[in-house]
Coordinates of C-alpha atoms in Angstrom, one line a residue:
Chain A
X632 CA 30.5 7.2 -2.5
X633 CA 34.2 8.8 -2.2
X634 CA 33.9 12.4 -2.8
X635 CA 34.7 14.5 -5.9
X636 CA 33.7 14.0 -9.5
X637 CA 34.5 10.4 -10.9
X638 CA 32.7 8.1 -13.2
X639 CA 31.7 6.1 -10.2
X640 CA 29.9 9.0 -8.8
X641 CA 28.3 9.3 -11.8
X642 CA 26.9 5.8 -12.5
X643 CA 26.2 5.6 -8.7
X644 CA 23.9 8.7 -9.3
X645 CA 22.5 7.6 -12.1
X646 CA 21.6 4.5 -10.2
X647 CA 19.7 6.8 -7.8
X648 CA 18.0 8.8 -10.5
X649 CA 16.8 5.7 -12.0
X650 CA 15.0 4.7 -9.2
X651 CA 12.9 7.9 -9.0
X652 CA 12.2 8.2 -12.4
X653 CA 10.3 4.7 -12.3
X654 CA 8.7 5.5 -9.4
X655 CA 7.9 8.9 -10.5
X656 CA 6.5 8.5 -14.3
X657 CA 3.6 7.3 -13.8
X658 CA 2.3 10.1 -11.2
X659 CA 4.2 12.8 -13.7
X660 CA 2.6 11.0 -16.4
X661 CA -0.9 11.6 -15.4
X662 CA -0.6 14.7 -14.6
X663 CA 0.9 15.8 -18.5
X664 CA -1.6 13.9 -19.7
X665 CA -4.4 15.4 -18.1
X666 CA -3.8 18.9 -19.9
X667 CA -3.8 17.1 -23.4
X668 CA -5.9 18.9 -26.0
X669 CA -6.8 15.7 -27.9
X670 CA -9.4 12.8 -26.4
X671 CA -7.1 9.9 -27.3
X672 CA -4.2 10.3 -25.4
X673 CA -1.1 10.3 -28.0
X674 CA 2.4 11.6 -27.7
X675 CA 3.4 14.7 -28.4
X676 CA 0.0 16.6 -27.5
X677 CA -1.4 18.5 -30.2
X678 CA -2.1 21.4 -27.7
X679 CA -3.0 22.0 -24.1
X680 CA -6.1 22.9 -22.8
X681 CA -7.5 22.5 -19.0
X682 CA -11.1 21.6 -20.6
X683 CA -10.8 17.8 -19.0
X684 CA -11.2 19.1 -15.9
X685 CA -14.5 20.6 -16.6
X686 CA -15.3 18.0 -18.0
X687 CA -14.5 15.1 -15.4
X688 CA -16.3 17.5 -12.9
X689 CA -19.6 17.1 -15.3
X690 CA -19.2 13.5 -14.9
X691 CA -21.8 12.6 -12.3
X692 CA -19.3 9.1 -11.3
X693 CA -16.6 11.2 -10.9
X694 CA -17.8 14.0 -8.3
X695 CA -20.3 11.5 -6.8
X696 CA -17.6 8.8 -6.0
X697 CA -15.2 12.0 -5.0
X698 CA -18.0 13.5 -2.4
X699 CA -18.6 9.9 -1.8
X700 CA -14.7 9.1 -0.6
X701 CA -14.0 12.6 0.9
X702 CA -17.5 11.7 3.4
X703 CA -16.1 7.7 3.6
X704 CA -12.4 8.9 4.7
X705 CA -13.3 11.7 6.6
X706 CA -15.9 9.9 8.7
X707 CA -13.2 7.1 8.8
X708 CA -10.3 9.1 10.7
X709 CA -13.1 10.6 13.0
X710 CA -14.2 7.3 14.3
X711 CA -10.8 5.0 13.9
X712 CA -8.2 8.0 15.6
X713 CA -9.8 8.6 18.5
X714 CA -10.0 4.6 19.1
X715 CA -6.3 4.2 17.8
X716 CA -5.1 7.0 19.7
X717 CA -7.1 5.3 22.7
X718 CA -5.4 2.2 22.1
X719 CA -2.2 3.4 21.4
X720 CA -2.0 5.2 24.8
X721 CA -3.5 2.2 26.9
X722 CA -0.9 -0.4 25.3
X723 CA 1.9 2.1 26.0
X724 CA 0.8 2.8 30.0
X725 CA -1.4 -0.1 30.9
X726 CA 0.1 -3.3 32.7
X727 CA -2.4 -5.7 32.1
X728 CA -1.7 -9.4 30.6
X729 CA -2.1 -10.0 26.3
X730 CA -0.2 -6.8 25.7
X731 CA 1.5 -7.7 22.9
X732 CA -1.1 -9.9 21.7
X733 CA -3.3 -6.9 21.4
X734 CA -0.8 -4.8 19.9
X735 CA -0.2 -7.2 17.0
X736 CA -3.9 -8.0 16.7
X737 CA -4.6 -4.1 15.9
X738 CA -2.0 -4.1 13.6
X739 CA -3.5 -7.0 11.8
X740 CA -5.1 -4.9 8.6
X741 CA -2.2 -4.1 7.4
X742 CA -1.1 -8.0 7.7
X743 CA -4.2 -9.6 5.8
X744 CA -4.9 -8.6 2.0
X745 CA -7.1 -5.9 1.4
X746 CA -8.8 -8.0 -1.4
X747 CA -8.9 -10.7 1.3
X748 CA -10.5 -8.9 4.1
X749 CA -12.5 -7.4 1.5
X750 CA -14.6 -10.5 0.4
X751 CA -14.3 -11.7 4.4
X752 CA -15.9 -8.9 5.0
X753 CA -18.5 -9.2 2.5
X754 CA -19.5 -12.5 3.3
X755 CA -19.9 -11.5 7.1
X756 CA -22.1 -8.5 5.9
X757 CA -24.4 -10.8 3.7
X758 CA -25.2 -13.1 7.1
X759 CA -25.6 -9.8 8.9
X760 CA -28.1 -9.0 6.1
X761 CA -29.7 -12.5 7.1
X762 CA -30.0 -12.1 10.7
X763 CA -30.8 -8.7 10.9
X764 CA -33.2 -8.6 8.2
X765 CA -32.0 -5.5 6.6
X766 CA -29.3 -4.0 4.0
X767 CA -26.0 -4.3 5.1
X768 CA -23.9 -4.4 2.5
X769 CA -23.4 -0.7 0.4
X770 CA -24.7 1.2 3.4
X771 CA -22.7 4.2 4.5
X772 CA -22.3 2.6 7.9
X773 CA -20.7 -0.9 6.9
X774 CA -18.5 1.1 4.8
X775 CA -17.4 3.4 7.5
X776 CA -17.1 0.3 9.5
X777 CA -14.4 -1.1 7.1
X778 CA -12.2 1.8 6.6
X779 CA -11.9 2.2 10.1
X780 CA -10.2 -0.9 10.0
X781 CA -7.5 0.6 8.1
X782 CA -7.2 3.4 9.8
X783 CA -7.1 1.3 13.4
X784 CA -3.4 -0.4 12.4
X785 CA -2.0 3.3 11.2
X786 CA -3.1 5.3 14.3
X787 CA -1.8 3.0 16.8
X788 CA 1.9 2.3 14.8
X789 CA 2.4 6.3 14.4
X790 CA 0.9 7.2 18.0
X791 CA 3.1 4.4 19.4
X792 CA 5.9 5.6 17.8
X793 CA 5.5 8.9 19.4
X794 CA 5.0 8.3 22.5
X795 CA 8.8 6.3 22.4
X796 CA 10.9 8.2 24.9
X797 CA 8.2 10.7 25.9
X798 CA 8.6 11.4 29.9
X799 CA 5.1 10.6 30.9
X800 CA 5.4 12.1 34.5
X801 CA 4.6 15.2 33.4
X802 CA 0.7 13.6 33.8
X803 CA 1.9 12.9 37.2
X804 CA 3.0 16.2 38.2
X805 CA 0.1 18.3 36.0
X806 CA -2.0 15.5 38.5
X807 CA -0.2 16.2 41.5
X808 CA -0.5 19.9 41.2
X809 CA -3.9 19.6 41.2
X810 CA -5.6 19.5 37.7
X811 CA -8.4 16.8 37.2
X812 CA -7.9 14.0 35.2
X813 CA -9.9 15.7 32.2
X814 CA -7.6 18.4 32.6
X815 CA -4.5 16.2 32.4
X816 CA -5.8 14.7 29.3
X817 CA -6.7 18.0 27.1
X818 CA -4.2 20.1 28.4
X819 CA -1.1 17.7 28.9
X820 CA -1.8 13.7 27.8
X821 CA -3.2 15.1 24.2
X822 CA -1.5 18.1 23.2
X823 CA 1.9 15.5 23.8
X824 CA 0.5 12.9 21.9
X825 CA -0.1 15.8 18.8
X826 CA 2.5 14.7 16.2
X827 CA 1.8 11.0 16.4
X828 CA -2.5 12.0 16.0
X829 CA -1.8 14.8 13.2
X830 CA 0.6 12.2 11.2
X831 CA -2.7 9.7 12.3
X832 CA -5.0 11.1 10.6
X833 CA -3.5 12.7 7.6
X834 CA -2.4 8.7 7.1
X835 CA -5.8 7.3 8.1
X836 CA -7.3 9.9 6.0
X837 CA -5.1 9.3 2.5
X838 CA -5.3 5.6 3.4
X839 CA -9.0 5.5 2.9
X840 CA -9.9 7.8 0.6
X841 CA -7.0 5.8 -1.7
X842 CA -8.7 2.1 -0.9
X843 CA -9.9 0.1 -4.0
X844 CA -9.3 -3.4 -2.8
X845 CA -11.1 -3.4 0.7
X846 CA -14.1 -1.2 -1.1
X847 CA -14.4 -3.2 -4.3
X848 CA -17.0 -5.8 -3.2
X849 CA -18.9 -3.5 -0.5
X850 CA -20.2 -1.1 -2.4
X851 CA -23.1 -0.5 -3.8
X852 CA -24.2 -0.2 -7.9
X853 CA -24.7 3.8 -7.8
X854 CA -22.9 4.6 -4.4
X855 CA -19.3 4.1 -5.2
X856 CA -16.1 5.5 -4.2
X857 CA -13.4 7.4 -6.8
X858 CA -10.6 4.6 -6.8
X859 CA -13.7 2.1 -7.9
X860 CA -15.2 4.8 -10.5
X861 CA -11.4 5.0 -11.6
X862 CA -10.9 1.4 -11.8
X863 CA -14.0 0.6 -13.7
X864 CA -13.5 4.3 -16.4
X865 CA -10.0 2.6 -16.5
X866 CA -10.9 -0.9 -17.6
X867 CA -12.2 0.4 -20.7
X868 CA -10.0 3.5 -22.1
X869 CA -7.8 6.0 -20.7
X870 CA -8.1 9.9 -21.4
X871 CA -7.5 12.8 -20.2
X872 CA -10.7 13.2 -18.2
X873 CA -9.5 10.2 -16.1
X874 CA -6.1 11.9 -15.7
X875 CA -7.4 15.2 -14.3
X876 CA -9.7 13.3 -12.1
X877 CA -5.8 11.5 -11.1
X878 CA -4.0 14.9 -10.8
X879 CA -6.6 16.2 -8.5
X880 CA -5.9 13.4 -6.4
X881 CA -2.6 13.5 -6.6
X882 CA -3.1 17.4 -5.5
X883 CA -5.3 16.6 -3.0
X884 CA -2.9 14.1 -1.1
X885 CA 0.3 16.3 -2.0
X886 CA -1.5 19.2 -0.2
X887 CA -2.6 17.0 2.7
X888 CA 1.4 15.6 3.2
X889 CA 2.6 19.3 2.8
X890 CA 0.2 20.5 6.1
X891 CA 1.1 17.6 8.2
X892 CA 4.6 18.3 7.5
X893 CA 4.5 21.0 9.4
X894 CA 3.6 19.4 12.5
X895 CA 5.4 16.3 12.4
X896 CA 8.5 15.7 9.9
X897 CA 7.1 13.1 7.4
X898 CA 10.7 12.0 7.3
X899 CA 10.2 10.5 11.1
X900 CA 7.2 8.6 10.5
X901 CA 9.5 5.9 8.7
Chain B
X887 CA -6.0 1.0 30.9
X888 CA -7.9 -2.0 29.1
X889 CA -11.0 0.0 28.6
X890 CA -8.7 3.1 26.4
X891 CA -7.6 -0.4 24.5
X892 CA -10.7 -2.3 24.4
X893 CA -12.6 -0.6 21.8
X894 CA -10.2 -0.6 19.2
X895 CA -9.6 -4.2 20.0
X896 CA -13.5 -5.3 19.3
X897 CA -13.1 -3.3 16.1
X898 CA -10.6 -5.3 14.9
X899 CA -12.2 -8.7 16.4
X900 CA -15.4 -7.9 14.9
X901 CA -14.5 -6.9 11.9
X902 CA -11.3 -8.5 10.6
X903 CA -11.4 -11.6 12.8
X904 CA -14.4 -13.1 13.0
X905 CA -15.2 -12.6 8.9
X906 CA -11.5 -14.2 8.4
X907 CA -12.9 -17.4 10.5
X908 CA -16.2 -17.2 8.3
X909 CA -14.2 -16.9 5.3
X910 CA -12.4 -20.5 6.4
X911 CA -15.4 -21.4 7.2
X912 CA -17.2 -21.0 4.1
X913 CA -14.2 -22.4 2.3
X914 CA -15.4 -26.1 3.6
X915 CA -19.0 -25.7 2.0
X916 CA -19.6 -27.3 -0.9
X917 CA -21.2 -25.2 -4.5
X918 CA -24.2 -25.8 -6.4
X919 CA -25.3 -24.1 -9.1
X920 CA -29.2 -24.5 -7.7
X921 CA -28.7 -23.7 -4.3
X922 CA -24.8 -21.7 -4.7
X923 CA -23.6 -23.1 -1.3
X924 CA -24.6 -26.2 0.8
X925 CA -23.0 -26.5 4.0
X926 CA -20.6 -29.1 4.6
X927 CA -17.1 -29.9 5.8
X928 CA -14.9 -30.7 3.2
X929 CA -11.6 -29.7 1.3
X930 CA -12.6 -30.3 -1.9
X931 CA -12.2 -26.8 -2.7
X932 CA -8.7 -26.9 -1.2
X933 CA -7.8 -30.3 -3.8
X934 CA -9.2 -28.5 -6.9
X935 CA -7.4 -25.4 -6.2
X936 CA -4.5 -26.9 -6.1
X937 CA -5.3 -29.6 -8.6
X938 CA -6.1 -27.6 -11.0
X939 CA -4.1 -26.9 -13.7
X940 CA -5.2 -23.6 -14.5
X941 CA -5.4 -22.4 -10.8
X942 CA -1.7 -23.9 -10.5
X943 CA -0.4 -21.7 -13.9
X944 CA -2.5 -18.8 -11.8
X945 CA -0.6 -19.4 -8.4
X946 CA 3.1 -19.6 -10.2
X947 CA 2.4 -16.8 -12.1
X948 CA 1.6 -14.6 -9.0
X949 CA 4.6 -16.0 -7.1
X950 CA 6.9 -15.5 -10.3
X951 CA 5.7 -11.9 -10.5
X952 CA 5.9 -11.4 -6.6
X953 CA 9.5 -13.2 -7.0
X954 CA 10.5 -10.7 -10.0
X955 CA 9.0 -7.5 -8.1
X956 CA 11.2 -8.2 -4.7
X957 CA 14.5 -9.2 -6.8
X958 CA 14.4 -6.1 -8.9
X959 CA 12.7 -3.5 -6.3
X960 CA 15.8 -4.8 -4.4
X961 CA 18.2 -3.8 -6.6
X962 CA 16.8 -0.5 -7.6
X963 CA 16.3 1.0 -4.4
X964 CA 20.4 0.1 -3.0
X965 CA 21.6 2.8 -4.7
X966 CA 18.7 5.4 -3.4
X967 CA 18.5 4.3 -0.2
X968 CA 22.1 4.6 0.6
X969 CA 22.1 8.0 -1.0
X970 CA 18.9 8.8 0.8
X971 CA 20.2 7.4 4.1
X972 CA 23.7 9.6 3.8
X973 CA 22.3 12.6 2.7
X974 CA 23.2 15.2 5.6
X975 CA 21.7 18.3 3.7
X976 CA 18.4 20.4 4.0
X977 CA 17.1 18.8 1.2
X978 CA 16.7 15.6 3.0
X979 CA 13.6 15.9 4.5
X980 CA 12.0 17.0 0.9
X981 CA 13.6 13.6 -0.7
X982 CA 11.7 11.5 2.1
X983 CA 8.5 13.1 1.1
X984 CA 8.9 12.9 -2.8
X985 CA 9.7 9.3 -1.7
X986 CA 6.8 8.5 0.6
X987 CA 4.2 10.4 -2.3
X988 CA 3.8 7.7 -4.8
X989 CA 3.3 5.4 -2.3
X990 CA -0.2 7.5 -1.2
X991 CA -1.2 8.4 -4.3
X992 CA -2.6 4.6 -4.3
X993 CA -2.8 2.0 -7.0
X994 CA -5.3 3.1 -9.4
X995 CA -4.1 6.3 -10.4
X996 CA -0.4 5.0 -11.0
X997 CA -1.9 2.1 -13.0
X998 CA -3.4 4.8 -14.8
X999 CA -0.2 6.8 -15.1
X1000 CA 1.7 3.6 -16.8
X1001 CA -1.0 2.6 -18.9
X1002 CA -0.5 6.1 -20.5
X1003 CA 3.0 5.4 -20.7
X1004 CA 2.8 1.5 -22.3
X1005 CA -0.3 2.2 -24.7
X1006 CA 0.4 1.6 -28.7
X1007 CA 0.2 5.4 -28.8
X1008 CA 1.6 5.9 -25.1
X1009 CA 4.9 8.1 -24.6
X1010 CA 7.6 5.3 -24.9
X1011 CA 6.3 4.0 -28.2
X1012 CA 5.9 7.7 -29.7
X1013 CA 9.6 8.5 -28.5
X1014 CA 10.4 4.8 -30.2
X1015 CA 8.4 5.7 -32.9
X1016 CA 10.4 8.9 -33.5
X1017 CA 13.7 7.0 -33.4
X1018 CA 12.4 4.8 -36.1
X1019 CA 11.7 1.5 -34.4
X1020 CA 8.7 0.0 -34.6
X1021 CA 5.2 -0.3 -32.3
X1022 CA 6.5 -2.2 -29.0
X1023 CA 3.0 -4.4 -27.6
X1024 CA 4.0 -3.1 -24.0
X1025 CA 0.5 -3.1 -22.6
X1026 CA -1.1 -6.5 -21.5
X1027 CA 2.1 -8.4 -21.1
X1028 CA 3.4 -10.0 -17.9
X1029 CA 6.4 -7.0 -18.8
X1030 CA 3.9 -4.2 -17.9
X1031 CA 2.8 -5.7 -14.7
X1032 CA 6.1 -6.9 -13.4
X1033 CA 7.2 -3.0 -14.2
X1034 CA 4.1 -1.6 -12.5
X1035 CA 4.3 -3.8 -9.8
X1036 CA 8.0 -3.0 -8.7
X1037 CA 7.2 0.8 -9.1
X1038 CA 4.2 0.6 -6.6
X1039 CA 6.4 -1.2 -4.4
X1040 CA 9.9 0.4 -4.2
X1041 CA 9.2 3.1 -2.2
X1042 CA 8.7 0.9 0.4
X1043 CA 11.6 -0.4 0.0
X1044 CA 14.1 2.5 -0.5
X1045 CA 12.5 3.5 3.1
X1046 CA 13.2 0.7 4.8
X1047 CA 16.7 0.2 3.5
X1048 CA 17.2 4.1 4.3
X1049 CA 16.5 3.9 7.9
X1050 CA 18.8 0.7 8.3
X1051 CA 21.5 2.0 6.7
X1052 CA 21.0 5.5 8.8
X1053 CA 21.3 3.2 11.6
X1054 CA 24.7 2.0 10.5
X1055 CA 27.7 4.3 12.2
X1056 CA 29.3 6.0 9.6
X1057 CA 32.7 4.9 11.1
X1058 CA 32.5 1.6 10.2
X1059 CA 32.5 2.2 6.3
X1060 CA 35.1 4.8 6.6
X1061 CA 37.3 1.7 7.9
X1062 CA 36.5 -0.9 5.7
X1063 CA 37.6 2.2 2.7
X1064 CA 40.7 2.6 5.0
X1065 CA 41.4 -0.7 5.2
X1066 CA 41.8 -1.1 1.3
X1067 CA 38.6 -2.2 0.3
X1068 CA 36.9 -0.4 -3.0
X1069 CA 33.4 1.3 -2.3
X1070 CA 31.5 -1.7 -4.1
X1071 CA 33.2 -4.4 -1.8
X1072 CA 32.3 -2.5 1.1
X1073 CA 29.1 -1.7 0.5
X1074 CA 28.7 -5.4 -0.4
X1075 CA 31.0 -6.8 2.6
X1076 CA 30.4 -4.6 4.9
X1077 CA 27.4 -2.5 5.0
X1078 CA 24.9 -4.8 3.3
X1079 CA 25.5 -7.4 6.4
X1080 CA 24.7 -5.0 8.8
X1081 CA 21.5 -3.4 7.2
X1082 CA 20.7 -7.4 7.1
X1083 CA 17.1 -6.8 8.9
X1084 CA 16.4 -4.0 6.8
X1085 CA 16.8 -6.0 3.6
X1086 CA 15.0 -8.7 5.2
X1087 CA 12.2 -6.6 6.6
X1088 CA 11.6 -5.1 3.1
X1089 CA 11.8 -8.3 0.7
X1090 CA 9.0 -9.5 3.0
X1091 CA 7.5 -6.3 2.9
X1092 CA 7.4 -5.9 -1.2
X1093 CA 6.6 -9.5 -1.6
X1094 CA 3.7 -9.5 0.4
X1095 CA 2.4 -6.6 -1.5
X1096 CA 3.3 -8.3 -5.1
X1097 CA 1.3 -11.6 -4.1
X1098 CA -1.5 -9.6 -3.1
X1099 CA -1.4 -6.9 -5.7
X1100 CA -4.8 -6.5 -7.7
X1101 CA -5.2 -2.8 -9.3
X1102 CA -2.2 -3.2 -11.3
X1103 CA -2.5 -6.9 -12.7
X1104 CA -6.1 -6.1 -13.0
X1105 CA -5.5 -3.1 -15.6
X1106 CA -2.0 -3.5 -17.5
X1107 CA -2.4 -7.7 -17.2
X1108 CA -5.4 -7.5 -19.5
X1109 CA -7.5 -10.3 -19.6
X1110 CA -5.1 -13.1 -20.2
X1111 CA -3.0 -12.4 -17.4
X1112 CA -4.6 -13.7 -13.9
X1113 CA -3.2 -13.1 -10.4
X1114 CA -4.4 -14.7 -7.7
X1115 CA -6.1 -11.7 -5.8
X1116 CA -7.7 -10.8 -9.2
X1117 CA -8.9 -14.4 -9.1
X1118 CA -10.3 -14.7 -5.6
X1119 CA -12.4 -11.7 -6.6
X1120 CA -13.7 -12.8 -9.9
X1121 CA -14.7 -16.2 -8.1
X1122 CA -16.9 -14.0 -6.0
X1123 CA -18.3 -11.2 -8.6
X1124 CA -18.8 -12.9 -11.9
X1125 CA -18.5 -17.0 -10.6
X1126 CA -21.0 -16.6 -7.8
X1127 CA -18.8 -19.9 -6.1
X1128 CA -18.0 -18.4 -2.7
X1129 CA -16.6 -21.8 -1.3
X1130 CA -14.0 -22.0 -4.0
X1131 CA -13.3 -18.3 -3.7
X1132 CA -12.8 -18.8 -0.3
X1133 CA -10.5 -21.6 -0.6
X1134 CA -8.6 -19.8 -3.1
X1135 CA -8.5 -17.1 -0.5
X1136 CA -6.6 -18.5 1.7
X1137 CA -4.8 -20.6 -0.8
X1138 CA -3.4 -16.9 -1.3
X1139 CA -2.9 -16.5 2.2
X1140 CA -1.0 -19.6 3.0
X1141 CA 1.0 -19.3 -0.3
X1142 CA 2.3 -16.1 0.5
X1143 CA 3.3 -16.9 4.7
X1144 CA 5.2 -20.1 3.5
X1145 CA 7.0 -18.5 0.6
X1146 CA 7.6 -15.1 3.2
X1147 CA 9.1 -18.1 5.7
X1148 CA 11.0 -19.1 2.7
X1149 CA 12.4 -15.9 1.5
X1150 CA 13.8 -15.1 4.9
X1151 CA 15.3 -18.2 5.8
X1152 CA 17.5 -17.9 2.4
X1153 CA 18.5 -14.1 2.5
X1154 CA 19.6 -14.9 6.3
X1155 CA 21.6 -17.4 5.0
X1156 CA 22.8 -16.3 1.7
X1157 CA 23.6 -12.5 4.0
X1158 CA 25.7 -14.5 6.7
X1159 CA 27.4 -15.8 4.0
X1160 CA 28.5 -12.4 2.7
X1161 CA 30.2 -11.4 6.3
X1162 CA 32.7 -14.6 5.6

């Protein structure tokens, strides 16, 4: 805290380093891991070899429940942005009563326990089943339907937050001057709102495709996402196949925070 | 205006509402193993929940962990966050992403990551092997979890602290150091009182997340160590009792917004204190 070398410094920044190590092991741990040469993982390796990857892509649960949560996130941030976004923008401009009822009932999903909302949900899709007379629960659809729900609360903090301290009369004088209201929107009300939609969706996305609890009793036996394949692989060994199937995530979502940092600064968004 | 809001709005009424009322609702019918549920209006579920003495060993354990994970994530992330939250080079920007990372890489794969690192032949044991001390039992102990647990949550709060204590004018520790004190009583007297909502805002944060965590207990708990979320979900899977896995639900639910209540009411207390 005072400047210069002292042990203070030293214990203070060891503090610090502490802190990041337990945060980080476990991510760097899978990673290491997954280029182990031997099938039960044991420290020190007896080689390195990049076979598990190969070999977690011949798994059929693996690239399934991959292709499966890459469709299920994707479709996700299509449908719940736009509406976010929507909602975000209305909230910030509209005068209408129940405004900040509204605003803390879309940011409910990130009040009420995935695992929670999960089995509520669950429930509510088996009477659907009932009334409708037809599957409900496992479709594409009522999947879809859930993460969007996650991706709702996400949207509208991060839009919201972008729009604080934005001058909104440039609508007005884009209006004034004489472009139609579609016109305002693509070519002034959205490109403003960019930061706060890119760091939307890369959040929406990651937050999805990363969902065990809320997916846990909605899917279906065969159609199941990666963090459930993970979580059942995982609740009877870990290996190295399971770790590169881990580091590509971890690659995946790295990539994905990289790219959106360079529209908005990640560091902002908190 | 309503109409951009009212789409998101039915989303969220649809599907996070209304299955949260059925939910409660279900959590009055009654279960029987011919018919699974028969409708009623009761709160039996509710009494043996809480009557019983294995659900109440299952609810203390869950608010012991949640306890343990806010106290320690607390203490690990002052020394970060004030680093974090000071730090004026390029570098900065860098440290806030390897900060938020972890916290997207998501549950499973870090549960994965420490069960690697806790096993009988994981890396701690093999470097305590090599010093000559003998096979720790690390994996499927309330230890593993709590350890988990904290890691999955301190990112959270070293963020929150961060942009608190960013918020706090530099000035004013520059005068309490002036003024004599050392750099522990200020951050202490001084600087901890101000960054009082941030602390406050992240303990509720991080032990919301411990009482509801299920990935983690689920895989480094083992079988003989039961959360309630893990709980509410084998009620539903393997039980088939929806009513009592309702009521345990929200068991959960109310648990953790009393004990939240709780938690803040003492740390605004025990912070005003500190300013004295």
């Amino acid at each position: 805290m005072t400047t210069g070398f002292s042990l203070k410094r030293l214990l203070f920044m060891a503090l610090v380093l502490l802190a990041y190590v337990v945060v980080m092991a476990p991510v760097l741990t899978v990673i290491v891991i997954s280029f182990f040469d031997q099938e039960i993982v044991s420290f020190p390796p007896q080689g390195l070899t990049l076979d598990w990857f190969a070999n977690a892509w011949a798994r059929r649960e693996f690239t399934d429940g991959m292709i499966f949560s890459l469709q299920l996130a994707a479709l996700a941030t299509l449908i719940g942005v736009p509406l976010g976004t929507a909602a975000a923008y209305g909230l910030h401009r509209g005068r209408f009563p129940g405004r900040r009822a509204i605003s803390g009932l879309l940011l409910g999903p990130l009040a009420v326990p995935a695992i929670i909302a999960g089995t509520a949900l669950y429930i509510f899709y088996i009477r659907a089943e009932f009334i409708l007379d037809r599957g409900v629960v496992g479709t594409m659809a009522s999947l879809v339907a859930a993460h969007v729900l996650l991706t709702i609360p996400w949207t509208v903090r991060l839009v919201s937050a972008s729009m604080e301290g934005m001058d909104m009369k440039v609508e007005e004088a884009a209006a004034n001057l004489g472009a139609p209201p579609r016109v305002v929107v693509w070519r002034v009300t959205l490109p403003m709102l960019r930061s706060g939609i890119v760091a939307g969706c890369m959040f929406s996305f990651i937050q999805s495709f990363e969902n065990l609890e809320l997916s846990l009793l909605l899917v279906a036996p065969g159609k199941i996402t990666l963090p459930v394949a993970m979580l059942n692989y995982l609740e009877f060994r870990i290996d190295p196949t399971l770790a590169a199937v881990g580091t590509l995530q971890i690659l995946l979502i790295g990539v994905l925070m990289l790219i959106t940092d360079r529209y908005v600064k990640l560091s902002r968004v908190f | 205006m309503f109409l951009l809001v009212f789409p998101a709005t039915l989303m969220v009424v649809v599907l996070l509402v209304l299955p949260m009322l059925g939910l409660f609702r279900t959590s009055l019918n009654l279960y029987s193993p011919q018919e699974l549920m028969v409708q009623a209006l009761s709160g039996e579920n509710y009494l043996d929940a809480l009557g019983d003495p294995y659900y109440q060993r299952i609810l203390l354990t869950t608010i012991g962990v949640a306890l343990l994970c806010m106290v320690l994530s607390l203490a690990l992330s002052l020394a970060p966050a004030y680093w974090l939250a000071r730090m004026r080079s390029r570098w900065k920007s860098l440290v806030m992403i390897l900060t938020l990372f972890p916290l997207l890489v998501g549950n499973v794969v870090r549960a994965a990551g420490w069960m690697a690192l806790f096993g009988t032949d994981g890396a701690i044991n093999a470097f305590w092997r090599s010093l000559g001390g003998e096979t720790l039992q690390m994996m499927y102990t309330p230890f593993a979890v709590v350890v988990a647990t904290t890691a999955v949550v301190l990112p959270y709060m070293i963020l929150t602290l961060a942009s608190v204590v960013e918020a706090v004018p530099r000035q004013t520790e520059e005068a309490a150091i002036n003024l004599g004190a050392s750099p522990l009583r200020m951050f202490f007297r001084v600087l901890l009182p101000q960054a009082a909502p941030g602390v406050l805002a992240g303990c509720v944060l991080v032990f919301i997340l411990s009482m509801n965590a299920y990935a983690t207990p689920v895989l480094l708990g083992g079988p003989g160590f039961t959360m309630l979320a893990p709980a509410v979900y084998e009620q539903f899977v393997s039980a088939g009792n929806w009513p009592f896995g309702a009521a345990l639900a929200f068991v959960l639910l109310s648990a953790t917004l009393i004990l939240t209540l709780a938690v803040s009411l003492f740390l605004t207390r025990s912070l005003k204190r500190r300013t004295r």
